[in-house]
Short mmCIF file of C-alpha atoms (C1' of nucleotides) in Angstrom, two decimals:
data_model
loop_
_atom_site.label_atom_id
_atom_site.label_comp_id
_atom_site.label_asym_id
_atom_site.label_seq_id
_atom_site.Cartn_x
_atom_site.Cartn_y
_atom_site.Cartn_z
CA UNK A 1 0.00 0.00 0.00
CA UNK A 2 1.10 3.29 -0.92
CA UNK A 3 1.97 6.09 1.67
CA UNK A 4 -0.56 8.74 1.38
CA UNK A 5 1.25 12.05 -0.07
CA UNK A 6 3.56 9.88 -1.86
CA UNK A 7 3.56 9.63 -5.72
CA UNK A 8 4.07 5.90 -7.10
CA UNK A 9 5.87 6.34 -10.47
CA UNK A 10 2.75 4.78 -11.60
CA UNK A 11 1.18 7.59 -10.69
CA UNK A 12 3.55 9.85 -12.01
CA UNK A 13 3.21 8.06 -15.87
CA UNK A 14 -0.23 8.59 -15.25
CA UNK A 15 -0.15 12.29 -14.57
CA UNK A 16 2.27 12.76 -17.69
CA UNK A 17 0.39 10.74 -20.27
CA UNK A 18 -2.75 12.86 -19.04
CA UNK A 19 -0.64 15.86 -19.74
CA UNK A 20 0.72 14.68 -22.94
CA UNK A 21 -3.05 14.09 -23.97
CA UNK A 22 -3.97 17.58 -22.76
CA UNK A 23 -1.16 19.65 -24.37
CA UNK A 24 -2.35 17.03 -27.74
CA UNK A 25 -5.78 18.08 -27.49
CA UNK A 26 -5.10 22.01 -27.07
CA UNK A 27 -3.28 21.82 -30.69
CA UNK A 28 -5.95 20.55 -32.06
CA UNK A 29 -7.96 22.78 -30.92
CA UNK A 30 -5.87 25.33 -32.22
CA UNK A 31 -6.04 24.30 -35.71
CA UNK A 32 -9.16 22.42 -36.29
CA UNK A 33 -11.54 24.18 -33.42
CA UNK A 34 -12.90 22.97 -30.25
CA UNK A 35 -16.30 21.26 -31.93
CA UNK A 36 -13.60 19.36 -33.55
CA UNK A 37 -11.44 17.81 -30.80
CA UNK A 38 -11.31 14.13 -31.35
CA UNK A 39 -9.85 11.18 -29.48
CA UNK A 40 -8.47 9.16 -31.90
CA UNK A 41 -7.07 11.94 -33.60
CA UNK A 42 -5.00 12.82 -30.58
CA UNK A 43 -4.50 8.95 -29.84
CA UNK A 44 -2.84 8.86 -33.95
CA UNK A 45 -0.55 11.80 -33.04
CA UNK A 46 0.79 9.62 -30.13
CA UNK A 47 1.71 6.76 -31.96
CA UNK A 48 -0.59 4.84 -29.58
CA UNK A 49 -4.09 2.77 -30.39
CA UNK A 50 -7.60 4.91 -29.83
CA UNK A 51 -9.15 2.80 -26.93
CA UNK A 52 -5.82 3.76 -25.18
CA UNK A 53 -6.76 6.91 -23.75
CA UNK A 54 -9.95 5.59 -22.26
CA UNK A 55 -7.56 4.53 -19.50
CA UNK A 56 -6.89 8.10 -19.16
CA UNK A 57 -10.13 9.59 -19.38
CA UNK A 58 -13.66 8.61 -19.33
CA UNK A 59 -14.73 10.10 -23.09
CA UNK A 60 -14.56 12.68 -24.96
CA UNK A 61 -16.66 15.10 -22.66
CA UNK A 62 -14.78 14.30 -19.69
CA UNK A 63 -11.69 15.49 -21.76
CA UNK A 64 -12.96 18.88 -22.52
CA UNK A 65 -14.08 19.56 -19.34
CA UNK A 66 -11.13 19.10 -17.88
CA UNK A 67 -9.81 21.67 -20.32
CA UNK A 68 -12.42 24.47 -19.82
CA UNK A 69 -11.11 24.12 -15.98
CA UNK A 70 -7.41 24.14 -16.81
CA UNK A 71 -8.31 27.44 -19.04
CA UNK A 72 -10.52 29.01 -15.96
CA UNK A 73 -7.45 27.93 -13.60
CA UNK A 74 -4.91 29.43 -16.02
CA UNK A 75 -6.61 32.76 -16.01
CA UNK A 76 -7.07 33.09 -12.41
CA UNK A 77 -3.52 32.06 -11.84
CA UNK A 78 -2.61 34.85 -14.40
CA UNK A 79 -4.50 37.22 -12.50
CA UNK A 80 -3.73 36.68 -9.16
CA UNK A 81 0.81 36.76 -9.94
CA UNK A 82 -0.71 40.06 -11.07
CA UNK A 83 -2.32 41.22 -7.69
CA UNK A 84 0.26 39.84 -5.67
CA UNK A 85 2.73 42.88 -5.73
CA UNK A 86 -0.43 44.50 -4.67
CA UNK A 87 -4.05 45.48 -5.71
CA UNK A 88 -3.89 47.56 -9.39
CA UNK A 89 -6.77 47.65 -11.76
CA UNK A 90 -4.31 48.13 -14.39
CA UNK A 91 -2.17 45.36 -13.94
CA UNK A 92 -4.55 43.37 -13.54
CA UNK A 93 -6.01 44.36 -17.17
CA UNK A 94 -3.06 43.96 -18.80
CA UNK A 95 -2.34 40.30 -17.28
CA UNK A 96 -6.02 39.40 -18.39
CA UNK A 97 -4.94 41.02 -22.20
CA UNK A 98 -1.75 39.14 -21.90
CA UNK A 99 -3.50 35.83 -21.07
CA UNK A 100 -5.91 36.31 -23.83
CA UNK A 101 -3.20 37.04 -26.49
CA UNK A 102 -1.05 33.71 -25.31
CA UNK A 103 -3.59 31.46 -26.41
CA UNK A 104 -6.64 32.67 -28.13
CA UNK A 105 -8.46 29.26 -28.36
CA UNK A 106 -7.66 29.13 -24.18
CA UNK A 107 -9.70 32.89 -24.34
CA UNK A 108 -12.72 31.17 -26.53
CA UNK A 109 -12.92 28.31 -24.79
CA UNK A 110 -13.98 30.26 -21.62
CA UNK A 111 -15.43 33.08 -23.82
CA UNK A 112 -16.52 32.38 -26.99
CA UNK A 113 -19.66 30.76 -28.52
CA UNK A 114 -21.10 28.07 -26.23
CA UNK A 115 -20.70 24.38 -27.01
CA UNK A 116 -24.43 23.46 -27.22
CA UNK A 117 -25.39 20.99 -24.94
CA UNK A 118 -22.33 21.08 -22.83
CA UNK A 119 -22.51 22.76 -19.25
CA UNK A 120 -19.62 23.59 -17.40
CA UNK A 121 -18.94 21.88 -14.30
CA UNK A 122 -19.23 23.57 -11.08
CA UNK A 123 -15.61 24.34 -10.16
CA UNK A 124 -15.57 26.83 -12.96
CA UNK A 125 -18.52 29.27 -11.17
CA UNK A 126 -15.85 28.95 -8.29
CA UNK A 127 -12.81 30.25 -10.32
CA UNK A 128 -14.73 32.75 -12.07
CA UNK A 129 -15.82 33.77 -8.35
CA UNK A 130 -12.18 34.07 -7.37
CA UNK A 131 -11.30 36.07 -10.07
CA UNK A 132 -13.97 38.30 -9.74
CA UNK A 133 -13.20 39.26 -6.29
CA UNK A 134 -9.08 39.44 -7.05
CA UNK A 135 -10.79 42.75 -9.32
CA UNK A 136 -12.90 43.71 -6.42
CA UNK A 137 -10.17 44.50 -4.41
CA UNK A 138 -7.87 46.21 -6.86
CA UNK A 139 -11.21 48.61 -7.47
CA UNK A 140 -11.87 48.63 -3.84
CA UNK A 141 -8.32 50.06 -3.42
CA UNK A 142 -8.69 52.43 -6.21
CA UNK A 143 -10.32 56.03 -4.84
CA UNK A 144 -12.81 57.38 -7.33
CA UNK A 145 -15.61 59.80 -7.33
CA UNK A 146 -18.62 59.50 -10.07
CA UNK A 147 -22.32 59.94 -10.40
CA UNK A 148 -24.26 57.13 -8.62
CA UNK A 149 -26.53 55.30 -11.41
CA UNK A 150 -29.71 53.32 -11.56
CA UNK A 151 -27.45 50.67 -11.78
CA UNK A 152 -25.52 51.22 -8.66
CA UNK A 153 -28.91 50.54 -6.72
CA UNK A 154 -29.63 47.29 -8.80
CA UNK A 155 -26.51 46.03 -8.67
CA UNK A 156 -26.43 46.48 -4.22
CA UNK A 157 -29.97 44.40 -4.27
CA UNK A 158 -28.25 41.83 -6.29
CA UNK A 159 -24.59 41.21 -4.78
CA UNK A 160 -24.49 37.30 -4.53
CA UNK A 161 -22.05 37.10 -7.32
CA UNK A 162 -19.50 38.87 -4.95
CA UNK A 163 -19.55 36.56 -2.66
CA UNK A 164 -19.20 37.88 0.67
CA UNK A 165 -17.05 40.92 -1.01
CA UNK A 166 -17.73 44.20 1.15
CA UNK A 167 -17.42 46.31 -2.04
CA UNK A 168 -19.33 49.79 -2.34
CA UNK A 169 -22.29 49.39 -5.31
CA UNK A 170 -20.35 51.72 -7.12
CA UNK A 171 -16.99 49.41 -6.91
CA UNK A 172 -19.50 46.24 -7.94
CA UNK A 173 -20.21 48.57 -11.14
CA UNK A 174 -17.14 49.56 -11.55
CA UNK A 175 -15.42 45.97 -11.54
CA UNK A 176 -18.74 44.83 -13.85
CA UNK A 177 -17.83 47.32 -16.68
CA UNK A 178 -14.31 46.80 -16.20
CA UNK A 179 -15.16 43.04 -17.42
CA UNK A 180 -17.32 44.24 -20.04
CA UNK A 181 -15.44 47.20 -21.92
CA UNK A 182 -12.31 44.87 -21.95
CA UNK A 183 -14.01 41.64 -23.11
CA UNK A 184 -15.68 43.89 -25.65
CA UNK A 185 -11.90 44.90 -27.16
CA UNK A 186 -10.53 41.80 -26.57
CA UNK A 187 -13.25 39.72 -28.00
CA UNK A 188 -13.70 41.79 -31.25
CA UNK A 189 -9.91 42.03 -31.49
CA UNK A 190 -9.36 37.71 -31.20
CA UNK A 191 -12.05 37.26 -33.55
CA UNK A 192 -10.37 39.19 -36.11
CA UNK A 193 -13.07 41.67 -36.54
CA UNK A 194 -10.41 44.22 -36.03
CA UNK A 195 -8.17 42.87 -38.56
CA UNK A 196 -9.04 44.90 -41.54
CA UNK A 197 -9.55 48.26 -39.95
CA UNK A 198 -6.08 49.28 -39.53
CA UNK A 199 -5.27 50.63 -36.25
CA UNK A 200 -3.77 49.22 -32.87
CA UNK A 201 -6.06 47.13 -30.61
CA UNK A 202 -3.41 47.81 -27.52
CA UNK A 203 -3.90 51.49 -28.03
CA UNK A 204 -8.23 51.46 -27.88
CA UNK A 205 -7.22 48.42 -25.10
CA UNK A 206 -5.77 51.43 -23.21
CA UNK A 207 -7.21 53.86 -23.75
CA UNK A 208 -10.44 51.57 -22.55
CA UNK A 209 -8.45 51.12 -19.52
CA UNK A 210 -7.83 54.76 -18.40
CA UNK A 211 -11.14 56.20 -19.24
CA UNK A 212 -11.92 53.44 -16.49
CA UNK A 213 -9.11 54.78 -14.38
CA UNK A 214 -10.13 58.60 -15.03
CA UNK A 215 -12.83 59.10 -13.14
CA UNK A 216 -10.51 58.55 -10.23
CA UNK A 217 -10.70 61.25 -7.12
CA UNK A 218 -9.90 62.16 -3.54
CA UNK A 219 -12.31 59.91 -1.51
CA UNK A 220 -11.33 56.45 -0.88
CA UNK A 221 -14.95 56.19 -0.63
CA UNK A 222 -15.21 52.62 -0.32
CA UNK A 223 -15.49 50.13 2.37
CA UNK A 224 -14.26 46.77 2.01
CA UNK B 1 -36.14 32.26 -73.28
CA UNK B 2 -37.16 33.81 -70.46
CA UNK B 3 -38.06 37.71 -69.78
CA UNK B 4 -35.05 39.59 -67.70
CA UNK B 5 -36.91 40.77 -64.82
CA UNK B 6 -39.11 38.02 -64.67
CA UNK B 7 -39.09 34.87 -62.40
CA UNK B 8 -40.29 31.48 -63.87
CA UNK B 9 -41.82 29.09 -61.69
CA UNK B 10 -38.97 27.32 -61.57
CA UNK B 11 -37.00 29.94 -60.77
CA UNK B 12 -39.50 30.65 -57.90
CA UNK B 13 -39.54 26.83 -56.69
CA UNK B 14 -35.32 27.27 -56.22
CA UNK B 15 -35.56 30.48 -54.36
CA UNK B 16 -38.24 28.97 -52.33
CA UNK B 17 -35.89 25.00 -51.54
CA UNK B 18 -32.72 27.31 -50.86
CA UNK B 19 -35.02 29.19 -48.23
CA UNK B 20 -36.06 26.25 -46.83
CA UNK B 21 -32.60 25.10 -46.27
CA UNK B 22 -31.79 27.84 -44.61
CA UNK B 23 -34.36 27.92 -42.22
CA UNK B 24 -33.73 24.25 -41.23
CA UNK B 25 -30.05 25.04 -41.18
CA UNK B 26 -30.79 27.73 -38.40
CA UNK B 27 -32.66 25.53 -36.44
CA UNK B 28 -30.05 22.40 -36.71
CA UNK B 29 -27.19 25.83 -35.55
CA UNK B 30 -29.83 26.26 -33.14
CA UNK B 31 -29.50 22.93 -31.35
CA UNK B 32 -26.36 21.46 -32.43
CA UNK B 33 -24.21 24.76 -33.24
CA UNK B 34 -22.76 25.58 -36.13
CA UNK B 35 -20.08 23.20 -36.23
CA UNK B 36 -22.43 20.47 -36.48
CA UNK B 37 -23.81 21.74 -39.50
CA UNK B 38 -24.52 18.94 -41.66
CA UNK B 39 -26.34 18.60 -45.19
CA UNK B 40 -27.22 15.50 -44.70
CA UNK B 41 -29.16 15.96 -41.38
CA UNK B 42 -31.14 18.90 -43.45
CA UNK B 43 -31.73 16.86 -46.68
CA UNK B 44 -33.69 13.78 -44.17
CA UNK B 45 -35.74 16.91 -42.03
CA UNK B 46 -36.91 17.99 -45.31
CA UNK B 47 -37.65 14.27 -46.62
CA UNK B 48 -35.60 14.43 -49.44
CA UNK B 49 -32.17 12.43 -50.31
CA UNK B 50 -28.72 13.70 -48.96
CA UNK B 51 -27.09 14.73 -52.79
CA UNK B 52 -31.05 16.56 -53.59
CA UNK B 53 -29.12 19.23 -51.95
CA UNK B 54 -26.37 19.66 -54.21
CA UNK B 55 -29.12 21.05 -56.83
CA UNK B 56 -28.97 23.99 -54.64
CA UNK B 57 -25.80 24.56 -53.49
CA UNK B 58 -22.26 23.76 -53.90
CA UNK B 59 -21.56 22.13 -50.93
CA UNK B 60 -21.68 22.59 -46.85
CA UNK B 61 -19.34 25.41 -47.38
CA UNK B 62 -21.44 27.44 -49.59
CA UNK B 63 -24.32 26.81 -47.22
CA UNK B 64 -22.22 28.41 -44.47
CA UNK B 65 -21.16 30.98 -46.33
CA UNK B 66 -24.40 32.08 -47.51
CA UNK B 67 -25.68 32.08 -43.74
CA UNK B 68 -23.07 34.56 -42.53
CA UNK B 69 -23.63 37.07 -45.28
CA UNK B 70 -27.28 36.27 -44.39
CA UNK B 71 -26.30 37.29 -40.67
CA UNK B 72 -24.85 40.27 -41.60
CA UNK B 73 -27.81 41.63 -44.38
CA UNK B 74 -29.94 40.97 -41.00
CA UNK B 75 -28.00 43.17 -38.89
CA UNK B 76 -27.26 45.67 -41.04
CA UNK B 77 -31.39 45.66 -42.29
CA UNK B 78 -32.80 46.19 -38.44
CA UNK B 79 -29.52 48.69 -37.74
CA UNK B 80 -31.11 50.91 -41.41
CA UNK B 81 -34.61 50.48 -39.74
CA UNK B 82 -33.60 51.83 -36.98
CA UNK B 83 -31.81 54.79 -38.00
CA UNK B 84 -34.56 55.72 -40.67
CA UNK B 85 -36.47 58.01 -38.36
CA UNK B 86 -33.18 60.01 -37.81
CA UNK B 87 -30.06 59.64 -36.42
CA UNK B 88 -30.16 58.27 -32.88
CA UNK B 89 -27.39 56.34 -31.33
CA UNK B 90 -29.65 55.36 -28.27
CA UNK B 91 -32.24 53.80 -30.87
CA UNK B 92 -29.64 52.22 -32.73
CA UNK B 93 -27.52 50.80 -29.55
CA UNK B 94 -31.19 49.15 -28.66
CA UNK B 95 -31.81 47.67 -31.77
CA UNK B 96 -28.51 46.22 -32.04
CA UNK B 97 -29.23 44.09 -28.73
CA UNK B 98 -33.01 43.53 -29.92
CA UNK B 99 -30.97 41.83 -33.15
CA UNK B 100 -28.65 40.26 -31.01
CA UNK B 101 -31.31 39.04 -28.49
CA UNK B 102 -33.77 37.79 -30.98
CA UNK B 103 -31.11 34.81 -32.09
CA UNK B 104 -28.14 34.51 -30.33
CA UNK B 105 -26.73 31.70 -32.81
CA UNK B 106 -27.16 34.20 -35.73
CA UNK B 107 -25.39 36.51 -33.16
CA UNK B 108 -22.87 34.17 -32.50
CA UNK B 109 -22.11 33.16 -36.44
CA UNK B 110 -21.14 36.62 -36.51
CA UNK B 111 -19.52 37.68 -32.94
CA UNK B 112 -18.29 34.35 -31.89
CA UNK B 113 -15.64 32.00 -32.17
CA UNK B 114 -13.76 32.15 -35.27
CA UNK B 115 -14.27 29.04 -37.27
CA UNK B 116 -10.99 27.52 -38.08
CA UNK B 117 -10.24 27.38 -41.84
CA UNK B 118 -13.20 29.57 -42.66
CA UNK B 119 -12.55 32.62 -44.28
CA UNK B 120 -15.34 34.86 -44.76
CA UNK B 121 -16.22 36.35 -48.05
CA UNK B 122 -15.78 40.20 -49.30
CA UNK B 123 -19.29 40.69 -49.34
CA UNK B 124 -19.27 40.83 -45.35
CA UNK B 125 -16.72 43.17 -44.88
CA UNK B 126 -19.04 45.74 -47.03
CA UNK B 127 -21.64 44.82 -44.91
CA UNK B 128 -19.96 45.84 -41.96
CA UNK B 129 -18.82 49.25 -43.42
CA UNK B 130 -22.24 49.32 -44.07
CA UNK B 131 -23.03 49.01 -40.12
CA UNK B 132 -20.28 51.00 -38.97
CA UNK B 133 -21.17 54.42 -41.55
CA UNK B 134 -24.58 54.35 -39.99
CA UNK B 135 -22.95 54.13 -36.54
CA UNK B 136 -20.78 57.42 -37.41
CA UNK B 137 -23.91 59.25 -39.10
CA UNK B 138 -25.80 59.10 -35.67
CA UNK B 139 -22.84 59.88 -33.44
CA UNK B 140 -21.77 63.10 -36.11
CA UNK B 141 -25.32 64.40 -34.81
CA UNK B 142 -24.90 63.64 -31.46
CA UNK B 143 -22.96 66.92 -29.40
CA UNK B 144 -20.12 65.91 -27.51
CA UNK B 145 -17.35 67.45 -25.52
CA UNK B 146 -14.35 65.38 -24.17
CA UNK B 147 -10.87 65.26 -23.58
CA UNK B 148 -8.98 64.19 -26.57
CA UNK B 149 -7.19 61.05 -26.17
CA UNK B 150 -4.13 59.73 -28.41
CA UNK B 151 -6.69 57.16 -30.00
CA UNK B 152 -7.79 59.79 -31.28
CA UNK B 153 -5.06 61.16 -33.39
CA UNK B 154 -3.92 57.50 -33.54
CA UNK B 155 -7.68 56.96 -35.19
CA UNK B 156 -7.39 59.80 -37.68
CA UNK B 157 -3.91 58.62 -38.71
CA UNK B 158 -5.75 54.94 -39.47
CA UNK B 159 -9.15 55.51 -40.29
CA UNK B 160 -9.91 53.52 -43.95
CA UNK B 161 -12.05 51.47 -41.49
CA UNK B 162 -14.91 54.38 -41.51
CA UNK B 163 -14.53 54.62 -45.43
CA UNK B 164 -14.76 58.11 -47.17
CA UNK B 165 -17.22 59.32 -43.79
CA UNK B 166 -15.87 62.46 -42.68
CA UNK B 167 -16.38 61.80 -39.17
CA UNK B 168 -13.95 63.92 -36.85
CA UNK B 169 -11.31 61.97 -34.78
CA UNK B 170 -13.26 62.04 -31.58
CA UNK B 171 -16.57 60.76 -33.74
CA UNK B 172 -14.09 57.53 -34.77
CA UNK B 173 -13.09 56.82 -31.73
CA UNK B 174 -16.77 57.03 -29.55
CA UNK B 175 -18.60 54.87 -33.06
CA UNK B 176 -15.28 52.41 -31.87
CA UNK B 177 -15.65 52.63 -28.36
CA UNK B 178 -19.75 52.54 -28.65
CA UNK B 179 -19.27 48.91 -30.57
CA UNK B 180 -17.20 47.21 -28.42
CA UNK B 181 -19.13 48.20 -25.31
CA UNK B 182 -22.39 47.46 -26.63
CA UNK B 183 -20.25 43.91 -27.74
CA UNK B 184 -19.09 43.69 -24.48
CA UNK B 185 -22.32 43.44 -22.52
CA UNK B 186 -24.25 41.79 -25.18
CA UNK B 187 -21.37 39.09 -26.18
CA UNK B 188 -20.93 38.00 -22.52
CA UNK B 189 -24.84 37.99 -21.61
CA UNK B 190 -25.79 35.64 -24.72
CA UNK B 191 -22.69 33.59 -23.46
CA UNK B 192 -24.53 33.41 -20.38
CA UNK B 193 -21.73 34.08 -17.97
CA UNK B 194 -24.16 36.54 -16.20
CA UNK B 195 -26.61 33.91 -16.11
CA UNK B 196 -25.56 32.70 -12.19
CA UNK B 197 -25.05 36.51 -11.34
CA UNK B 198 -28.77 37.52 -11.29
CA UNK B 199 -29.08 40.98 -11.84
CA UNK B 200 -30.01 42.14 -15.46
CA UNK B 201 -28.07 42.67 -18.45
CA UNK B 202 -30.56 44.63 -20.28
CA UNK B 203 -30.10 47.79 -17.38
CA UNK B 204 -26.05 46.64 -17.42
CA UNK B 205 -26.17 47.45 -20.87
CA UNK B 206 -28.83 51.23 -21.23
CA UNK B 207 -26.40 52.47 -18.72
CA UNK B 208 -23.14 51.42 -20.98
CA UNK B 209 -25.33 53.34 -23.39
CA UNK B 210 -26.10 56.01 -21.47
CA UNK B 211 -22.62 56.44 -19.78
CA UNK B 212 -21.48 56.98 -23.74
CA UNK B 213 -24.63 59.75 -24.05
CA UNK B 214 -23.35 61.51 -21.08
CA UNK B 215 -20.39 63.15 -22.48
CA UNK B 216 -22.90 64.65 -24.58
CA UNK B 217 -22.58 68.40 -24.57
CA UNK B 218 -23.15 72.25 -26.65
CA UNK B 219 -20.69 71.92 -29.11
CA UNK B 220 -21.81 70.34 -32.38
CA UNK B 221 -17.93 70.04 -32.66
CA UNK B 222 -18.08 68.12 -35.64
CA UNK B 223 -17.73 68.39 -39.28
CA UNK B 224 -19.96 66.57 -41.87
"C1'" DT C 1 -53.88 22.04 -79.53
"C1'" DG C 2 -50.61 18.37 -79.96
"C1'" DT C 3 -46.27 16.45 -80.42
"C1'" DA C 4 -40.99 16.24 -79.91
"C1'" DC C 5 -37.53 17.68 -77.31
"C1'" DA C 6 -34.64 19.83 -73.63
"C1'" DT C 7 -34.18 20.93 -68.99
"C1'" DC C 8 -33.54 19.75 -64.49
"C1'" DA C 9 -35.18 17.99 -59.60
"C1'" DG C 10 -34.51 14.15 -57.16
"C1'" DT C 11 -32.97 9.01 -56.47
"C1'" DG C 12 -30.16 5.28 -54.83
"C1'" DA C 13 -25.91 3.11 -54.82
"C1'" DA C 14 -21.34 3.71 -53.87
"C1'" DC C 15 -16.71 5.52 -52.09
"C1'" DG C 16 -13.80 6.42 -48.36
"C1'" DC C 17 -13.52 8.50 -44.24
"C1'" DG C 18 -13.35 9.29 -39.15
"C1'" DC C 19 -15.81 9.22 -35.11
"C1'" DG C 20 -16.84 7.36 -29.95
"C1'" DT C 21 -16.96 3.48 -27.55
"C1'" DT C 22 -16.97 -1.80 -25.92
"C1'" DC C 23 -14.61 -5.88 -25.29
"C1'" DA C 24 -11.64 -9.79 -24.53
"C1'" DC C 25 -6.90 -10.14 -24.71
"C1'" DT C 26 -1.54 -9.81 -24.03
"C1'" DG C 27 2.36 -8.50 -21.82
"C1'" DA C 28 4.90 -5.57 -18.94
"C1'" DT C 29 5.32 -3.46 -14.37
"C1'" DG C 30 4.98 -3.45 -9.62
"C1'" DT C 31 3.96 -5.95 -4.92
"C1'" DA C 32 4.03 -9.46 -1.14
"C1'" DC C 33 5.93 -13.05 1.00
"C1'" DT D 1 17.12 -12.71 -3.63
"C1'" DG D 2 13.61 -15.30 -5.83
"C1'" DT D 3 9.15 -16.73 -6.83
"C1'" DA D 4 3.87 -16.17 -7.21
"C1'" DC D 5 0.57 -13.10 -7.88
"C1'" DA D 6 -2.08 -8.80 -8.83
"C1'" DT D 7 -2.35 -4.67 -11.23
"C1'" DC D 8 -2.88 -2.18 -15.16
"C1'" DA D 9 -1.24 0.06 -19.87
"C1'" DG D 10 -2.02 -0.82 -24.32
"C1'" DT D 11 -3.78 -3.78 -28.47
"C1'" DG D 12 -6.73 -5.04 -32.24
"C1'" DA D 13 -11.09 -6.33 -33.72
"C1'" DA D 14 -15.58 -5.00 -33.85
"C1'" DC D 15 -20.08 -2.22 -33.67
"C1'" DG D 16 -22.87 1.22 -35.57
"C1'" DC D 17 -22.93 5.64 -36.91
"C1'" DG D 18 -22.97 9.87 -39.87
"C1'" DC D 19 -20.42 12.63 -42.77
"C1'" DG D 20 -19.39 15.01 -47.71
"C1'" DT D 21 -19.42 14.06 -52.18
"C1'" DT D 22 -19.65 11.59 -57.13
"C1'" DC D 23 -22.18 9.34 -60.44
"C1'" DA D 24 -25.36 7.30 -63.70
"C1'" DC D 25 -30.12 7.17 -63.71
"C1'" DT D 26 -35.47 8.13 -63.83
"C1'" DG D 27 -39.26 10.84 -64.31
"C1'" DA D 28 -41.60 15.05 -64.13
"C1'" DT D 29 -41.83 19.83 -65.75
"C1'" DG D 30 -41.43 23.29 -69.02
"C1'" DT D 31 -40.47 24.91 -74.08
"C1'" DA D 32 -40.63 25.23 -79.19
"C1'" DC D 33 -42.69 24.43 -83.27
#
DNA sequence: TGTACATCAGTGAACGCGCGTTCACTGATGTAC
DNA sequence: TGTACATCAGTGAACGCGCGTTCACTGATGTAC
């Protein structure tokens, strides 16, 4: 019997071929799409027989789900390094612009059309939680003055999505349209709808950014 | 030898399949997603043989294309509407999401994840001039006063996007900034990653909109 | 109005392909005494 | 250290499926005189 905390080298074959299959699977993604992932396909590229990787994982959903978490993971790994020399909204957007420009397919994965029929698993509302509340507190620590909107008022009568966050209504806005308005560039800019137009995503990325940043004042305003 | 001008009832029967084969190839993106597009599937809804189909068009490929620049016409149709009682950028931001909201998968042909290999056709790209001159014609008679931003000198030094529109720098850069807000909201609701946050998109996105309106001032400011 | 002909929608068989997944199996690797 | 056993990675055959696409064809519809 094994010691717990130990890794057999079974174990550790296991963990690579899983890896192996993973890192496999992502370039086909990358040149053939997500709807088109296939297990034999990857199984071919490994030299190794199709029914092979059933040792490895359960089907082909079980395969893809495993990705969309690795992708959620990757991006909240991303984002917290960021935060960890300390809370800055802009940091923090340029580590999520970085992340999406590494690996597009990672970016539509999370963010792009829905696979039809599939639902994510429940570990990915978690990650997208954690994220969302590594933003909360670079806004929270961001002073800013503003009109108070409609919104602001909605937005305090529905707070479950931030958790247990403290955040002002104005700093849940605030970290809402952050999301938005840089999803918007990046989204247009990875789908190539940008492509033909001529000027420099970064510089309308930016420039996004700091209009964000602008309407920064005196008060520290917020709570948290 | 037929009239020009003039449909025969043959001519009339073809226009009339190729609809049909449309409409079931919405409702088979509709359940399956695009991906899964298959003439086959359509040809046995219909009651009719698989190759039947290849009386009407070239292949799957053809079909696809034709559906994009389908997608497009339909956006660009309701955006015209919309603008034909006079230029109004709040009128036109809410028919934009009224087109989006009405079929997300037509949204999503459009705004989503690039299909790999797939490269769309000219016709699309006139299209979306199309789109984008009507978006400048409303903001040109919508006041504004702002700071000026190096987008926008970097938008005046690159702007074949808006076509021969005479749109001043500042008009570029809010019809820019207007889109990918709008996209923002809109791309990430019909994703449904607000879905588990419950409060609602459609007051999310009228005060994007509005927070663009505000800037609103005297100064006509702008040529054309 | 009637006949001869051309057009063309749709059929059914066929080709070759790849897919996910199951199953009984072989043979190598690790474990226990 | 050596032997007996259990575990488990990987194989190859098989199942049933649907795909896009081609081809030679039948039969109905429209056209010309």
């Amino acid at each position: 019997m094994a010691n717990p905390g130990t890794t057999t080298p079974r174990e550790r074959y296991r963990a690579q071929v899983r890896a192996e299959i993973k890192e496999l699977a992502w370039e086909q993604i990358a040149t053939a799409g997500a709807s088109a992932l296939s297990l034999n396909a990857i199984a071919k590229r490994m030299g190794v027989s199709g029914p092979a990787l059933y040792r490895y994982y359960a089907g082909r959903d079980e395969l893809i789900t495993e990705l969309v978490t690795d992708a959620y993971r990757s991006l909240a790994d991303a984002v917290h390094t960021a935060a960890e020399p300390g809370p800055d909204v802009a940091v923090l957007a340029h580590a999520m612009r970085a992340w999406a420009l590494d690996d597009p397919h990672r970016y539509f994965l999370i963010y792009g059309t829905p696979v039809p029929g599939y639902h994510a698993p429940d570990d990915v509302t978690t990650i997208a939680s954690e994220i969302m509340a590594t933003l909360l507190d670079a806004w929270c620590a961001t002073p800013f003055r503003g009109p108070a909107t409609p919104l602001d008022a909605h937005l305090d009568d529905h707070r479950q999505w931030a958790g247990d966050h403290l955040a002002s209504p104005a700093t849940l806005h605030r970290a809402l349209i952050l999301w938005t308005r840089l999803h918007g560039v990046l989204s247009l800019e990875l789908a190539g709808h940008f492509s033909g137009m001529g000027f420099d995503p970064a510089l309308l990325y930016t420039t996004e950014l700091e209009s964000l940043l602008a309407d920064a004042g005196d008060p520290p305003a917020d709570g948290r």
